[in-house]
Amino acid sequence: MEFFLFWVEFYKKQHQENPVGKVSLNNKNLFLNFPKYIEFLRALLILVSLMIFILSWFANAKLISLVLGFSFIFLLLKQFEWFNFLKQTIQYIYRFDYLLLNFLVDNELLKDRYNLESAELSYEMTDKELIIYAYKAGGLSSKLENLDLELSALFNLPLEEKIIRPAIVEYKFIIERPERLVLKSSSKESLDDLEIDLGYGVKYNPVTCPHILVAGGTGSGKSVFISFLLLELLKRDSTIYIADPKNSDLGSLSYYLGDERVATNPNNIARIVRLAVTEMQERYDIMREKFVYGSNFRNHNLRPVFLIFDEMGSFKASGTDKNSKAVVNEVMDGIKQIILLGRAAGVFVLVAAQQVSSDTLSTDLRDNLGLRIALGANSSEGYRMVFGSATPEPQPIEVKGAGFLYKQGAGKEKAQYWESPFLDTQQFDFISQLKLYLNKE
């Protein structure tokens, strides 16, 4: 009976579009007995071959005898090739079942070692990811929630996401890594679609996912990513304001964008924040005059406004006396208004910092930033300050410009590994690309 059950199961697995399976020491695991089933088939084939050979001797016609004789020789020679192929096919189709069954034993995920009762694991594979489901069992729940490194090593795949549910833990692994975007110089473009391709399988639209937070230390690729975003926003005819209290790379863009758009000292930063807030309020006046229920700035032919605020922590730290604290408070109040009210009016903010803390941005405001990115290596606490409840499991960041990304509304519970666009100075000149879009500025 088990012989027939196995071949039915094998046929079904062979014709599954996305391979799935469930393993446990408690199950029958018929695939473990496949060598015995193959030997039984081999015996049947040899028996049939012998019957053909015997028939060939008793056949009256020489032609029939010859055909039967050749059939006997053919079956005898081909059986090795056929059964080797069958064996390899079974091993391939059940490859994850074998791995997970051994994994249960090697990691002692046993409920009863004497009766060989174990936890239960299942898997599902698509073109791009492998999902392992660990079904929680009494006394093993803690172990089953912390199999990240072991499973990643088992399949030699990077962990994309872990979701802990009351009765089950999902481990999602990337089979096919998305392509990293490589920046290349190009001719001037004018785009109406606000959706920006960030590379690595991520697309960003400020209408559906307003405001951005980018965290990353020196050498993490933060400046390159912000420069890339700046160009993409200009391609979409956006109005750009830049606040750079450290007067670093972004501050130097005042030479191209003008002092009216780029500010580096506290008073000028307060001025451009006021400009952005005023623009937002004026847009709301326009939208009220031409009221359409459920409309936003796009329905009124308005283009996006982006305030890029680099090193906000440094700016807040500049409030050392009564006057400077008043300026800091005014600016932070303006940022708060934009974060909470700017979406419908098309006024957005990008906040960048080397390290994010509650002193840099309150958690309430942080949670209103739809796109959050942490570039470079970080501590668990550092990730928590950026992602909050979407904090991922820490893992080594070996690629420059890589980190974690969380996009609200993308259907992911945790931030995902992500690689920011790659800038090759031999193929991409930021300043020459910037100049293409500044005629109207």
GROMACS .gro file of N, CA and C in nm, residues 49 52 66-76:
model
   39
   49SER      N    1   1.144  -0.843  -1.842
   49SER     CA    2   1.249  -0.869  -1.942
   49SER      C    3   1.268  -1.019  -1.962
   52ILE      N    4   0.989  -1.162  -2.159
   52ILE     CA    5   1.006  -1.131  -2.302
   52ILE      C    6   1.110  -1.223  -2.363
   66LEU      N    7   1.298  -1.209  -3.318
   66LEU     CA    8   1.407  -1.112  -3.323
   66LEU      C    9   1.370  -0.984  -3.246
   67VAL      N   10   1.248  -0.935  -3.267
   67VAL     CA   11   1.201  -0.812  -3.200
   67VAL      C   12   1.199  -0.832  -3.049
   68LEU      N   13   1.148  -0.950  -3.006
   68LEU     CA   14   1.143  -0.977  -2.862
   68LEU      C   15   1.282  -0.989  -2.802
   69GLY      N   16   1.374  -1.047  -2.878
   69GLY     CA   17   1.512  -1.060  -2.831
   69GLY      C   18   1.578  -0.925  -2.813
   70PHE      N   19   1.560  -0.838  -2.913
   70PHE     CA   20   1.616  -0.703  -2.904
   70PHE      C   21   1.552  -0.624  -2.790
   71SER      N   22   1.421  -0.643  -2.770
   71SER     CA   23   1.351  -0.575  -2.661
   71SER      C   24   1.409  -0.615  -2.527
   72PHE      N   25   1.440  -0.745  -2.512
   72PHE     CA   26   1.500  -0.796  -2.387
   72PHE      C   27   1.636  -0.729  -2.361
   73ILE      N   28   1.720  -0.725  -2.465
   73ILE     CA   29   1.853  -0.664  -2.450
   73ILE      C   30   1.841  -0.514  -2.420
   74PHE      N   31   1.748  -0.447  -2.491
   74PHE     CA   32   1.727  -0.303  -2.472
   74PHE      C   33   1.685  -0.273  -2.328
   75LEU      N   34   1.586  -0.349  -2.278
   75LEU     CA   35   1.538  -0.326  -2.141
   75LEU      C   36   1.648  -0.355  -2.038
   76LEU      N   37   1.727  -0.458  -2.065
   76LEU     CA   38   1.832  -0.494  -1.971
   76LEU      C   39   1.939  -0.386  -1.962
   0.00000   0.00000   0.00000
